PDB file of C-alpha atoms in Angstrom:
ATOM      1  CA  MET J 261       5.233  14.213 -21.823  1.00 41.00           C
ATOM      2  CA  LYS J 262       2.966  11.600 -22.522  1.00 46.00           C
ATOM      3  CA  ARG J 263       5.905   9.115 -23.580  1.00 47.00           C
ATOM      4  CA  ALA J 264       7.182   9.622 -20.170  1.00 45.00           C
ATOM      5  CA  GLY J 265       4.149   9.680 -18.079  1.00 49.00           C
ATOM      6  CA  THR J 266       3.093   6.625 -19.999  1.00 48.00           C
ATOM      7  CA  ALA J 267       6.210   4.652 -19.388  1.00 46.00           C
ATOM      8  CA  ALA J 268       5.999   5.717 -14.965  1.00 44.00           C
ATOM      9  CA  VAL J 269       2.672   4.279 -15.090  1.00 45.00           C
ATOM     10  CA  LEU J 270       3.792   1.681 -15.895  1.00 48.00           C
ATOM     11  CA  THR J 271       6.223   0.753 -13.769  1.00 46.00           C
ATOM     12  CA  PHE J 272       4.185   1.806 -11.391  1.00 42.00           C
ATOM     13  CA  ALA J 273       1.734  -0.999 -12.279  1.00 43.00           C
ATOM     14  CA  LEU J 274       4.598  -3.556 -12.602  1.00 45.00           C
ATOM     15  CA  GLY J 275       6.006  -2.970  -9.183  1.00 40.00           C
ATOM     16  CA  VAL J 276       4.923  -6.559  -7.820  1.00 37.00           C
ATOM     17  CA  VAL J 277       5.312 -10.084  -7.304  1.00 37.00           C
ATOM     18  CA  VAL J 278       5.608 -12.684  -5.164  1.00 36.00           C
ATOM     19  CA  PHE J 279       6.876 -15.663  -4.852  1.00 36.00           C
ATOM     20  CA  ALA J 280       9.680 -16.197  -1.590  1.00 37.00           C
ATOM     21  CA  ALA J 281       8.483 -19.982   0.136  1.00 37.00           C
ATOM     22  CA  THR J 282       6.550 -18.757   3.408  1.00 35.00           C
ATOM     23  CA  PRO J 283       6.923 -21.221   5.635  1.00 33.00           C
ATOM     24  CA  ASP J 284       3.652 -23.027   5.963  1.00 41.00           C
ATOM     25  CA  GLY J 285       1.619 -24.839   3.722  1.00 35.00           C
ATOM     26  CA  ASP J 286      -1.428 -22.733   4.498  1.00 67.00           C
ATOM     27  CA  ASP J 287      -3.949 -23.733   2.090  1.00 81.00           C
ATOM     28  CA  GLN J 288      -4.839 -19.191   2.130  1.00 85.00           C
ATOM     29  CA  ALA J 289      -1.547 -18.514   1.433  1.00 88.00           C
ATOM     30  CA  ALA J 290      -0.710 -21.026  -0.716  1.00 91.00           C
ATOM     31  CA  GLY J 291      -3.763 -19.283  -2.786  1.00 93.00           C
ATOM     32  CA  ILE J 292      -2.287 -15.624  -1.880  1.00 95.00           C
ATOM     33  CA  ARG J 293       1.123 -17.358  -3.658  1.00 94.00           C
ATOM     34  CA  ARG J 294      -0.842 -18.475  -6.711  1.00 94.00           C
ATOM     35  CA  ALA J 295      -2.449 -15.142  -7.540  1.00 95.00           C
ATOM     36  CA  CYS J 296       0.914 -12.845  -6.854  1.00 94.00           C
ATOM     37  CA  ASP J 297       2.344 -15.698  -9.355  1.00 92.00           C
ATOM     38  CA  ALA J 298       0.029 -15.209 -11.908  1.00 96.00           C
ATOM     39  CA  TYR J 299       0.084 -11.499 -12.187  1.00 96.00           C
ATOM     40  CA  VAL J 300       4.422 -11.435 -12.238  1.00 96.00           C
ATOM     41  CA  SER J 301       4.248 -14.330 -15.320  1.00 96.00           C
ATOM     42  CA  ALA J 302       1.028 -11.998 -17.155  1.00 97.00           C
ATOM     43  CA  TRP J 303       3.431  -8.910 -16.600  1.00 96.00           C
ATOM     44  CA  ARG J 304       6.369 -11.373 -17.907  1.00 95.00           C
ATOM     45  CA  ALA J 305       4.450 -12.509 -21.017  1.00 96.00           C
ATOM     46  CA  ASN J 306       3.355  -8.722 -21.516  1.00 95.00           C
ATOM     47  CA  ASP J 307      -0.843 -10.639 -21.828  1.00 96.00           C
ATOM     48  CA  ARG J 308      -2.382  -7.509 -21.250  1.00 95.00           C
ATOM     49  CA  SER J 309      -5.730 -10.127 -20.172  1.00 97.00           C
ATOM     50  CA  ALA J 310      -4.493 -12.385 -18.160  1.00 98.00           C
ATOM     51  CA  VAL J 311      -2.680  -8.951 -15.803  1.00 97.00           C
ATOM     52  CA  MET J 312      -5.750  -7.986 -15.741  1.00 97.00           C
ATOM     53  CA  ALA J 313      -7.852 -11.026 -15.137  1.00 97.00           C
ATOM     54  CA  THR J 314      -5.525 -11.522 -11.608  1.00 98.00           C
ATOM     55  CA  LEU J 315      -7.397  -7.955 -10.540  1.00 98.00           C
ATOM     56  CA  THR J 316     -10.769  -7.229  -9.138  1.00 98.00           C
ATOM     57  CA  GLU J 317     -12.764  -5.264 -10.415  1.00 97.00           C
ATOM     58  CA  ASP J 318     -13.046  -2.935  -7.768  1.00 97.00           C
ATOM     59  CA  ALA J 319      -9.438  -3.367  -7.852  1.00 98.00           C
ATOM     60  CA  VAL J 320      -7.271   0.005  -6.463  1.00 98.00           C
ATOM     61  CA  LEU J 321      -3.506   0.911  -7.367  1.00 97.00           C
ATOM     62  CA  LEU J 322      -1.753   3.464  -5.033  1.00 96.00           C
ATOM     63  CA  PRO J 323       1.066   4.772  -7.058  1.00 93.00           C
ATOM     64  CA  ALA J 324       4.147   5.910  -5.615  1.00 92.00           C
ATOM     65  CA  HIS J 325       6.066   9.474  -6.788  1.00 89.00           C
ATOM     66  CA  GLY J 326       2.773  10.888  -5.487  1.00 91.00           C
ATOM     67  CA  ARG J 327       0.541  10.277  -8.651  1.00 92.00           C
ATOM     68  CA  PRO J 328      -3.715   9.519  -7.459  1.00 94.00           C
ATOM     69  CA  ALA J 329      -5.560   6.250  -6.450  1.00 95.00           C
ATOM     70  CA  VAL J 330      -6.694   4.421  -9.677  1.00 97.00           C
ATOM     71  CA  SER J 331     -10.107   3.089  -8.814  1.00 97.00           C
ATOM     72  CA  GLY J 332     -11.845   0.296 -10.577  1.00 98.00           C
ATOM     73  CA  ARG J 333     -10.556  -2.083 -13.235  1.00 97.00           C
ATOM     74  CA  ALA J 334     -11.656  -0.672 -16.503  1.00 96.00           C
ATOM     75  CA  ALA J 335      -9.699   2.542 -15.259  1.00 97.00           C
ATOM     76  CA  ILE J 336      -6.881   0.610 -14.489  1.00 96.00           C
ATOM     77  CA  GLU J 337      -6.881  -0.877 -18.039  1.00 94.00           C
ATOM     78  CA  ARG J 338      -6.931   2.403 -19.693  1.00 92.00           C
ATOM     79  CA  MET J 339      -3.822   3.893 -17.421  1.00 90.00           C
ATOM     80  CA  TRP J 340      -1.961   0.368 -18.152  1.00 89.00           C
ATOM     81  CA  TRP J 341      -2.749   0.431 -21.732  1.00 90.00           C
ATOM     82  CA  PRO J 342      -3.579   3.870 -23.399  1.00 88.00           C
ATOM     83  CA  SER J 343      -5.778   3.324 -26.199  1.00 89.00           C
ATOM     84  CA  ASP J 344      -3.111   6.957 -28.006  1.00 90.00           C
ATOM     85  CA  ALA J 345       0.001   5.774 -26.985  1.00 86.00           C
ATOM     86  CA  PRO J 346       2.484   2.873 -27.935  1.00 82.00           C
ATOM     87  CA  PRO J 347       2.810  -0.472 -25.722  1.00 75.00           C
ATOM     88  CA  SER J 348       5.873  -0.844 -23.178  1.00 82.00           C
ATOM     89  CA  THR J 349       7.223  -4.095 -22.801  1.00 90.00           C
ATOM     90  CA  VAL J 350       8.524  -6.070 -19.746  1.00 95.00           C
ATOM     91  CA  ASP J 351      12.287  -6.949 -20.096  1.00 96.00           C
ATOM     92  CA  ALA J 352      12.759  -8.617 -16.884  1.00 96.00           C
ATOM     93  CA  PHE J 353      10.502  -8.281 -13.822  1.00 95.00           C
ATOM     94  CA  ARG J 354      11.788 -10.040 -10.618  1.00 91.00           C
ATOM     95  CA  ALA J 355      10.495 -10.244  -6.819  1.00 91.00           C
ATOM     96  CA  THR J 356       9.387 -11.915  -4.039  1.00 94.00           C
ATOM     97  CA  ILE J 357       7.170 -12.256  -1.122  1.00 95.00           C
ATOM     98  CA  VAL J 358       8.742 -11.136   2.742  1.00 95.00           C
ATOM     99  CA  GLU J 359       5.415 -12.491   3.546  1.00 95.00           C
ATOM    100  CA  ALA J 360       1.715 -13.540   2.518  1.00 95.00           C
ATOM    101  CA  SER J 361      -0.740 -14.078   5.324  1.00 94.00           C
ATOM    102  CA  ALA J 362      -4.884 -14.815   5.028  1.00 95.00           C
ATOM    103  CA  GLN J 363      -7.559 -15.059   7.475  1.00 94.00           C
ATOM    104  CA  GLY J 364     -11.044 -15.648   6.013  1.00 93.00           C
ATOM    105  CA  ASP J 365     -11.627 -13.734   2.100  1.00 95.00           C
ATOM    106  CA  LEU J 366      -8.888 -11.509   2.944  1.00 96.00           C
ATOM    107  CA  GLY J 367      -5.442 -11.823   2.925  1.00 97.00           C
ATOM    108  CA  PHE J 368      -2.036  -9.287   2.208  1.00 97.00           C
ATOM    109  CA  ALA J 369       1.219 -10.603   0.608  1.00 97.00           C
ATOM    110  CA  ARG J 370       4.387  -7.564   1.188  1.00 97.00           C
ATOM    111  CA  GLY J 371       8.283  -7.796  -0.484  1.00 96.00           C
ATOM    112  CA  GLU J 372       9.828  -5.980  -2.898  1.00 94.00           C
ATOM    113  CA  PHE J 373      10.547  -6.138  -6.537  1.00 94.00           C
ATOM    114  CA  ASP J 374      13.227  -5.479  -9.702  1.00 93.00           C
ATOM    115  CA  LEU J 375      12.191  -4.168 -12.941  1.00 94.00           C
ATOM    116  CA  SER J 376      13.013  -3.288 -16.238  1.00 95.00           C
ATOM    117  CA  PHE J 377      10.986  -2.239 -19.578  1.00 92.00           C
ATOM    118  CA  THR J 378      10.879  -0.767 -22.131  1.00 92.00           C
ATOM    119  CA  TYR J 379       9.445   2.097 -24.193  1.00 86.00           C
ATOM    120  CA  ALA J 380       9.422   3.479 -27.329  1.00 83.00           C
ATOM    121  CA  GLY J 381      13.152   2.250 -27.734  1.00 87.00           C
ATOM    122  CA  SER J 382      14.275   3.111 -23.814  1.00 92.00           C
ATOM    123  CA  LYS J 383      14.492   0.662 -21.097  1.00 94.00           C
ATOM    124  CA  THR J 384      13.717   1.763 -17.527  1.00 91.00           C
ATOM    125  CA  GLU J 385      14.445   0.089 -14.165  1.00 93.00           C
ATOM    126  CA  GLN J 386      12.245   0.663 -11.268  1.00 91.00           C
ATOM    127  CA  HIS J 387      13.536  -0.946  -7.726  1.00 93.00           C
ATOM    128  CA  GLY J 388      11.054  -0.749  -4.829  1.00 94.00           C
ATOM    129  CA  THR J 389       8.934  -2.259  -1.887  1.00 96.00           C
ATOM    130  CA  TYR J 390       4.566  -3.717  -2.375  1.00 96.00           C
ATOM    131  CA  LEU J 391       2.204  -3.686  -0.269  1.00 98.00           C
ATOM    132  CA  MET J 392      -1.119  -5.772  -2.107  1.00 98.00           C
ATOM    133  CA  ILE J 393      -4.551  -6.878  -0.267  1.00 98.00           C
ATOM    134  CA  LEU J 394      -5.858 -10.037  -1.828  1.00 98.00           C
ATOM    135  CA  ARG J 395      -9.514 -11.222  -1.666  1.00 97.00           C
ATOM    136  CA  ARG J 396     -11.029 -14.828  -2.450  1.00 96.00           C
ATOM    137  CA  GLY J 397     -14.431 -14.784  -5.183  1.00 95.00           C
ATOM    138  CA  PRO J 398     -17.191 -17.143  -4.304  1.00 93.00           C
ATOM    139  CA  ASN J 399     -14.541 -19.416  -6.502  1.00 92.00           C
ATOM    140  CA  GLY J 400     -11.916 -19.404  -4.057  1.00 92.00           C
ATOM    141  CA  VAL J 401      -9.844 -17.537  -6.892  1.00 94.00           C
ATOM    142  CA  TRP J 402      -7.897 -14.827  -4.938  1.00 97.00           C
ATOM    143  CA  ARG J 403      -7.449 -11.250  -6.573  1.00 98.00           C
ATOM    144  CA  ILE J 404      -5.623  -8.518  -6.141  1.00 98.00           C
ATOM    145  CA  SER J 405      -7.836  -5.978  -4.750  1.00 98.00           C
ATOM    146  CA  HIS J 406      -5.407  -3.047  -3.781  1.00 98.00           C
ATOM    147  CA  ARG J 407      -1.588  -2.944  -4.814  1.00 97.00           C
ATOM    148  CA  MET J 408       0.422   0.359  -3.334  1.00 97.00           C
ATOM    149  CA  TRP J 409       4.058   0.358  -4.421  1.00 95.00           C
ATOM    150  CA  ASP J 410       7.305   2.822  -4.051  1.00 93.00           C
ATOM    151  CA  ASP J 411      10.953   3.031  -4.372  1.00 89.00           C
ATOM    152  CA  ARG J 412      13.541   1.409  -1.790  1.00 84.00           C
ATOM    153  CA  ILE J 413      16.045   3.175  -2.515  1.00 73.00           C
ATOM    154  CA  ALA J 414      15.528   7.366  -2.648  1.00 67.00           C
ATOM    155  CA  GLN J 415      15.153   8.885  -5.248  1.00 57.00           C
TER     156      GLN J 415
ATOM    157  CA  MET F 267      10.554  20.817  -3.414  1.00 33.00           C
ATOM    158  CA  SER F 268      10.178  22.192   0.177  1.00 38.00           C
ATOM    159  CA  ILE F 269       9.094  19.358   2.486  1.00 40.00           C
ATOM    160  CA  PRO F 270      11.435  16.563   1.617  1.00 47.00           C
ATOM    161  CA  ARG F 271      11.221  13.185   0.275  1.00 47.00           C
ATOM    162  CA  ARG F 272      11.660  11.334   2.961  1.00 45.00           C
ATOM    163  CA  THR F 273       9.846  13.773   5.741  1.00 48.00           C
ATOM    164  CA  ARG F 274       6.750  13.506   2.671  1.00 47.00           C
ATOM    165  CA  ALA F 275       6.966   9.536   3.570  1.00 46.00           C
ATOM    166  CA  LEU F 276       7.305   9.651   7.098  1.00 52.00           C
ATOM    167  CA  SER F 277       4.063  11.819   6.987  1.00 50.00           C
ATOM    168  CA  GLY F 278       2.135   8.653   4.772  1.00 49.00           C
ATOM    169  CA  ILE F 279       3.015   6.118   7.156  1.00 49.00           C
ATOM    170  CA  LEU F 280       1.700   8.745   9.780  1.00 51.00           C
ATOM    171  CA  ALA F 281      -1.688   8.336   8.269  1.00 45.00           C
ATOM    172  CA  LEU F 282      -3.496   5.876  10.643  1.00 41.00           C
ATOM    173  CA  ALA F 283      -6.271   8.021  10.961  1.00 34.00           C
ATOM    174  CA  CYS F 284      -9.456   7.361  10.692  1.00 33.00           C
ATOM    175  CA  ALA F 285     -12.684   9.955  10.183  1.00 35.00           C
ATOM    176  CA  ALA F 286     -15.605   9.788  11.350  1.00 34.00           C
ATOM    177  CA  GLY F 287     -16.563  11.204   8.116  1.00 37.00           C
ATOM    178  CA  THR F 288     -15.978   8.161   5.833  1.00 42.00           C
ATOM    179  CA  ALA F 289     -19.447   7.041   3.980  1.00 41.00           C
ATOM    180  CA  SER F 290     -21.028   4.118   3.747  1.00 43.00           C
ATOM    181  CA  ALA F 291     -24.218   3.138   2.472  1.00 48.00           C
ATOM    182  CA  ARG F 292     -23.685  -0.714   3.506  1.00 60.00           C
ATOM    183  CA  ALA F 293     -24.079  -1.811   7.160  1.00 69.00           C
ATOM    184  CA  GLU F 294     -21.489  -1.644   9.127  1.00 80.00           C
ATOM    185  CA  THR F 295     -20.901  -4.948  10.700  1.00 92.00           C
ATOM    186  CA  ALA F 296     -19.375  -4.728  14.470  1.00 95.00           C
ATOM    187  CA  ALA F 297     -16.262  -5.515  13.315  1.00 96.00           C
ATOM    188  CA  GLU F 298     -16.113  -3.048  11.312  1.00 97.00           C
ATOM    189  CA  SER F 299     -16.524  -0.876  14.375  1.00 96.00           C
ATOM    190  CA  GLU F 300     -14.095  -1.805  15.846  1.00 97.00           C
ATOM    191  CA  VAL F 301     -11.536  -1.652  13.701  1.00 98.00           C
ATOM    192  CA  ARG F 302     -12.954   1.652  12.708  1.00 97.00           C
ATOM    193  CA  ALA F 303     -13.042   2.778  16.537  1.00 97.00           C
ATOM    194  CA  ARG F 304      -9.157   1.893  16.964  1.00 98.00           C
ATOM    195  CA  SER F 305      -8.187   3.702  13.490  1.00 98.00           C
ATOM    196  CA  ARG F 306      -9.730   6.432  15.037  1.00 97.00           C
ATOM    197  CA  GLY F 307      -7.355   5.908  18.440  1.00 97.00           C
ATOM    198  CA  VAL F 308      -4.196   6.286  16.790  1.00 98.00           C
ATOM    199  CA  ALA F 309      -5.139   9.132  14.234  1.00 97.00           C
ATOM    200  CA  ALA F 310      -6.037  11.216  17.055  1.00 98.00           C
ATOM    201  CA  ALA F 311      -2.732   9.675  18.794  1.00 98.00           C
ATOM    202  CA  GLU F 312      -1.298  11.256  15.915  1.00 97.00           C
ATOM    203  CA  GLU F 313      -3.019  14.140  15.835  1.00 98.00           C
ATOM    204  CA  ARG F 314      -1.339  15.547  18.926  1.00 98.00           C
ATOM    205  CA  LEU F 315       1.939  13.672  18.074  1.00 98.00           C
ATOM    206  CA  ASP F 316       2.099  11.666  20.826  1.00 98.00           C
ATOM    207  CA  VAL F 317       5.110   8.354  20.713  1.00 98.00           C
ATOM    208  CA  ASP F 318       3.900   6.572  23.619  1.00 98.00           C
ATOM    209  CA  ALA F 319      -0.424   7.185  22.883  1.00 98.00           C
ATOM    210  CA  VAL F 320       0.351   6.033  18.815  1.00 98.00           C
ATOM    211  CA  MET F 321       2.421   3.376  19.515  1.00 98.00           C
ATOM    212  CA  PRO F 322       0.118   0.163  22.041  1.00 98.00           C
ATOM    213  CA  PHE F 323      -1.910   0.327  18.035  1.00 98.00           C
ATOM    214  CA  TRP F 324       0.460  -1.423  16.069  1.00 98.00           C
ATOM    215  CA  ALA F 325       2.025  -5.416  16.413  1.00 98.00           C
ATOM    216  CA  GLU F 326       4.990  -6.479  17.940  1.00 97.00           C
ATOM    217  CA  ASP F 327       5.635  -7.463  14.055  1.00 97.00           C
ATOM    218  CA  ALA F 328       4.270  -5.002  12.624  1.00 98.00           C
ATOM    219  CA  VAL F 329       5.842  -3.769   8.960  1.00 98.00           C
ATOM    220  CA  VAL F 330       6.037  -0.363   7.515  1.00 97.00           C
ATOM    221  CA  HIS F 331       7.083   0.225   3.349  1.00 96.00           C
ATOM    222  CA  PHE F 332       7.790   4.236   3.039  1.00 90.00           C
ATOM    223  CA  ALA F 333       9.299   5.736   0.072  1.00 87.00           C
ATOM    224  CA  GLY F 334      13.343   5.315  -0.289  1.00 85.00           C
ATOM    225  CA  ALA F 335      13.986   3.148   2.345  1.00 86.00           C
ATOM    226  CA  ALA F 336      14.360  -0.861   3.594  1.00 88.00           C
ATOM    227  CA  PRO F 337      10.771  -2.062   5.494  1.00 93.00           C
ATOM    228  CA  LEU F 338      11.262  -0.893   8.954  1.00 96.00           C
ATOM    229  CA  VAL F 339      10.205  -4.060  11.155  1.00 97.00           C
ATOM    230  CA  GLY F 340       9.196  -4.483  14.806  1.00 98.00           C
ATOM    231  CA  ARG F 341       7.534  -1.513  17.234  1.00 97.00           C
ATOM    232  CA  ASP F 342      11.067  -0.788  17.916  1.00 97.00           C
ATOM    233  CA  SER F 343      11.697   0.563  14.499  1.00 97.00           C
ATOM    234  CA  ILE F 344       8.545   2.262  13.770  1.00 98.00           C
ATOM    235  CA  ARG F 345       8.859   3.793  17.201  1.00 98.00           C
ATOM    236  CA  LYS F 346      11.781   5.583  16.772  1.00 97.00           C
ATOM    237  CA  MET F 347       9.847   6.739  13.267  1.00 96.00           C
ATOM    238  CA  TYR F 348       7.874   8.535  15.347  1.00 97.00           C
ATOM    239  CA  ALA F 349      10.073  10.045  17.594  1.00 98.00           C
ATOM    240  CA  ASP F 350      11.791  11.468  14.090  1.00 96.00           C
ATOM    241  CA  ALA F 351       9.331  12.404  12.535  1.00 95.00           C
ATOM    242  CA  PHE F 352       6.371  13.889  15.202  1.00 97.00           C
ATOM    243  CA  PRO F 353       9.140  16.692  16.391  1.00 97.00           C
ATOM    244  CA  LYS F 354       9.807  18.249  12.441  1.00 96.00           C
ATOM    245  CA  LEU F 355       6.143  18.612  12.454  1.00 97.00           C
ATOM    246  CA  LYS F 356       3.631  20.899  12.610  1.00 96.00           C
ATOM    247  CA  SER F 357       0.391  19.241  12.337  1.00 97.00           C
ATOM    248  CA  PHE F 358      -0.600  15.888  11.070  1.00 97.00           C
ATOM    249  CA  ARG F 359      -4.437  14.928  10.535  1.00 96.00           C
ATOM    250  CA  GLY F 360      -5.573  11.502   8.652  1.00 95.00           C
ATOM    251  CA  GLU F 361      -8.347  11.232   6.935  1.00 94.00           C
ATOM    252  CA  THR F 362      -9.685   7.577   6.438  1.00 96.00           C
ATOM    253  CA  THR F 363     -11.067   6.533   3.379  1.00 94.00           C
ATOM    254  CA  ASP F 364     -12.375   3.195   3.727  1.00 96.00           C
ATOM    255  CA  VAL F 365     -12.243   0.014   5.544  1.00 97.00           C
ATOM    256  CA  HIS F 366     -13.303  -3.263   4.752  1.00 97.00           C
ATOM    257  CA  VAL F 367     -13.604  -6.046   7.726  1.00 97.00           C
ATOM    258  CA  SER F 368     -12.276 -10.157   5.917  1.00 96.00           C
ATOM    259  CA  SER F 369     -14.938 -12.821   6.798  1.00 94.00           C
ATOM    260  CA  SER F 370     -13.305 -14.565   9.725  1.00 94.00           C
ATOM    261  CA  GLY F 371     -13.348 -11.047  11.565  1.00 95.00           C
ATOM    262  CA  ASP F 372      -9.611 -11.106  12.527  1.00 95.00           C
ATOM    263  CA  MET F 373      -7.794  -9.760   9.023  1.00 97.00           C
ATOM    264  CA  ALA F 374      -9.103  -5.982   7.624  1.00 98.00           C
ATOM    265  CA  TRP F 375      -7.563  -3.297   5.546  1.00 98.00           C
ATOM    266  CA  GLU F 376      -8.102   0.294   5.448  1.00 98.00           C
ATOM    267  CA  THR F 377      -7.342   3.311   3.025  1.00 98.00           C
ATOM    268  CA  GLY F 378      -6.940   6.525   3.068  1.00 97.00           C
ATOM    269  CA  ARG F 379      -4.989   9.768   3.122  1.00 95.00           C
ATOM    270  CA  THR F 380      -3.172  12.019   5.432  1.00 95.00           C
ATOM    271  CA  PHE F 381      -2.141  15.614   5.192  1.00 95.00           C
ATOM    272  CA  SER F 382       0.675  17.091   7.162  1.00 95.00           C
ATOM    273  CA  THR F 383       2.361  20.680   8.283  1.00 96.00           C
ATOM    274  CA  ARG F 384       6.232  20.728   8.918  1.00 95.00           C
ATOM    275  CA  ALA F 385       7.280  22.820  11.394  1.00 95.00           C
ATOM    276  CA  GLN F 386      10.375  24.809   9.607  1.00 94.00           C
ATOM    277  CA  PRO F 387      10.493  26.636   7.764  1.00 94.00           C
ATOM    278  CA  PRO F 388       8.218  28.889   8.795  1.00 92.00           C
ATOM    279  CA  GLY F 389       5.387  28.988   6.369  1.00 92.00           C
ATOM    280  CA  ALA F 390       6.068  25.670   5.145  1.00 93.00           C
ATOM    281  CA  PRO F 391       3.261  24.267   2.653  1.00 91.00           C
ATOM    282  CA  ALA F 392       0.732  21.481   3.446  1.00 92.00           C
ATOM    283  CA  SER F 393       1.906  17.996   1.323  1.00 92.00           C
ATOM    284  CA  SER F 394      -0.496  14.834   1.576  1.00 94.00           C
ATOM    285  CA  GLY F 395      -0.772  11.155   1.261  1.00 95.00           C
ATOM    286  CA  LYS F 396      -1.904   8.111   0.542  1.00 96.00           C
ATOM    287  CA  TYR F 397      -1.818   4.929   2.920  1.00 97.00           C
ATOM    288  CA  LEU F 398      -3.160   1.326   2.975  1.00 98.00           C
ATOM    289  CA  LEU F 399      -3.062  -0.415   6.188  1.00 98.00           C
ATOM    290  CA  VAL F 400      -3.397  -4.063   7.916  1.00 98.00           C
ATOM    291  CA  TRP F 401      -5.410  -4.458  10.676  1.00 98.00           C
ATOM    292  CA  ARG F 402      -4.899  -7.582  12.275  1.00 97.00           C
ATOM    293  CA  LYS F 403      -7.365  -9.175  15.791  1.00 97.00           C
ATOM    294  CA  ASP F 404      -4.409 -10.170  18.174  1.00 96.00           C
ATOM    295  CA  ALA F 405      -4.891 -13.259  19.947  1.00 96.00           C
ATOM    296  CA  ASP F 406      -5.690 -10.907  22.970  1.00 97.00           C
ATOM    297  CA  GLY F 407      -8.910  -9.918  21.058  1.00 97.00           C
ATOM    298  CA  VAL F 408      -7.656  -6.052  20.427  1.00 98.00           C
ATOM    299  CA  TRP F 409      -7.165  -5.039  16.621  1.00 98.00           C
ATOM    300  CA  ARG F 410      -3.615  -3.871  15.719  1.00 98.00           C
ATOM    301  CA  ILE F 411      -1.683  -2.734  12.685  1.00 98.00           C
ATOM    302  CA  ALA F 412      -0.135  -5.832  11.156  1.00 98.00           C
ATOM    303  CA  ALA F 413       1.492  -3.836   8.109  1.00 98.00           C
ATOM    304  CA  CYS F 414       1.413  -0.028   6.566  1.00 98.00           C
ATOM    305  CA  ALA F 415       2.126   1.222   3.372  1.00 97.00           C
ATOM    306  CA  ALA F 416       1.932   5.268   2.279  1.00 96.00           C
ATOM    307  CA  THR F 417       3.357   7.296  -0.945  1.00 94.00           C
ATOM    308  CA  ALA F 418       2.773  10.907  -1.774  1.00 91.00           C
ATOM    309  CA  ASN F 419      -0.396  12.574  -3.554  1.00 87.00           C
ATOM    310  CA  PRO F 420      -0.420  14.745  -5.972  1.00 81.00           C
ATOM    311  CA  ASN F 421       0.633  18.139  -4.743  1.00 71.00           C
ATOM    312  CA  PRO F 422      -2.736  20.461  -4.468  1.00 62.00           C
TER     313      PRO F 422
END
């Protein structure tokens, strides 16, 4: 059961991403798109440190399929990379940003994603929608503070 | 599994409530108070299962993401969602977990939980969900929901 659970959790984790161009040249929205791109690129590279760097310290994941919220970067990292389970690897990750908007130090992005990953030799695919909240830090860098996702096709 | 997935998701979407009991150690700004008041308003309308009372809280271009379906875009789609869901519910209640307003004072997020019970079959068990909202202060100075996503929570 652990294997299935770990795979599912990773699946949820990858639900997002970015980059469908938005029509305006707004710097804020561009910053959000960059943050989303960093998140996707990090997962595509299976780069744990890079993934975690895209999240705020107090980030909250709001997973699908009846799973509880996970709060804080440390808890999220333990969920995605449990110390007693083998790693999963992302094989393909495609996502679009349908909408990205920001005001002040707060913004959001939403869109759809298609994800494929392998865990212990078994491949899993997910197709879903996501909504993310992002926060701009004092250094001007946008990071993900909340992410909720679910299937876009009934399971 | 007595509660169909779609209805559970809809219940989650309806989850805009804002419980007064949400504790916060920090001082509440005027803008945050405005958002929480709006949240309590939509929660009360949802608890009454009143479609007409709920709709003014949504932005004209609002979007809803819920499980197993394409996003709902615009007030007409959202009204239809409520009109379909409310008659199937015996009760619905939302509870705010947290609210945060942007430094510019015109955008905010809200997280929370929902609790609902279907009207049929009699004695149907309660289900719960979690939600994430984006509030936007429109040009007329009124806070409205711009985006909402909802998913199921673990069953008790």
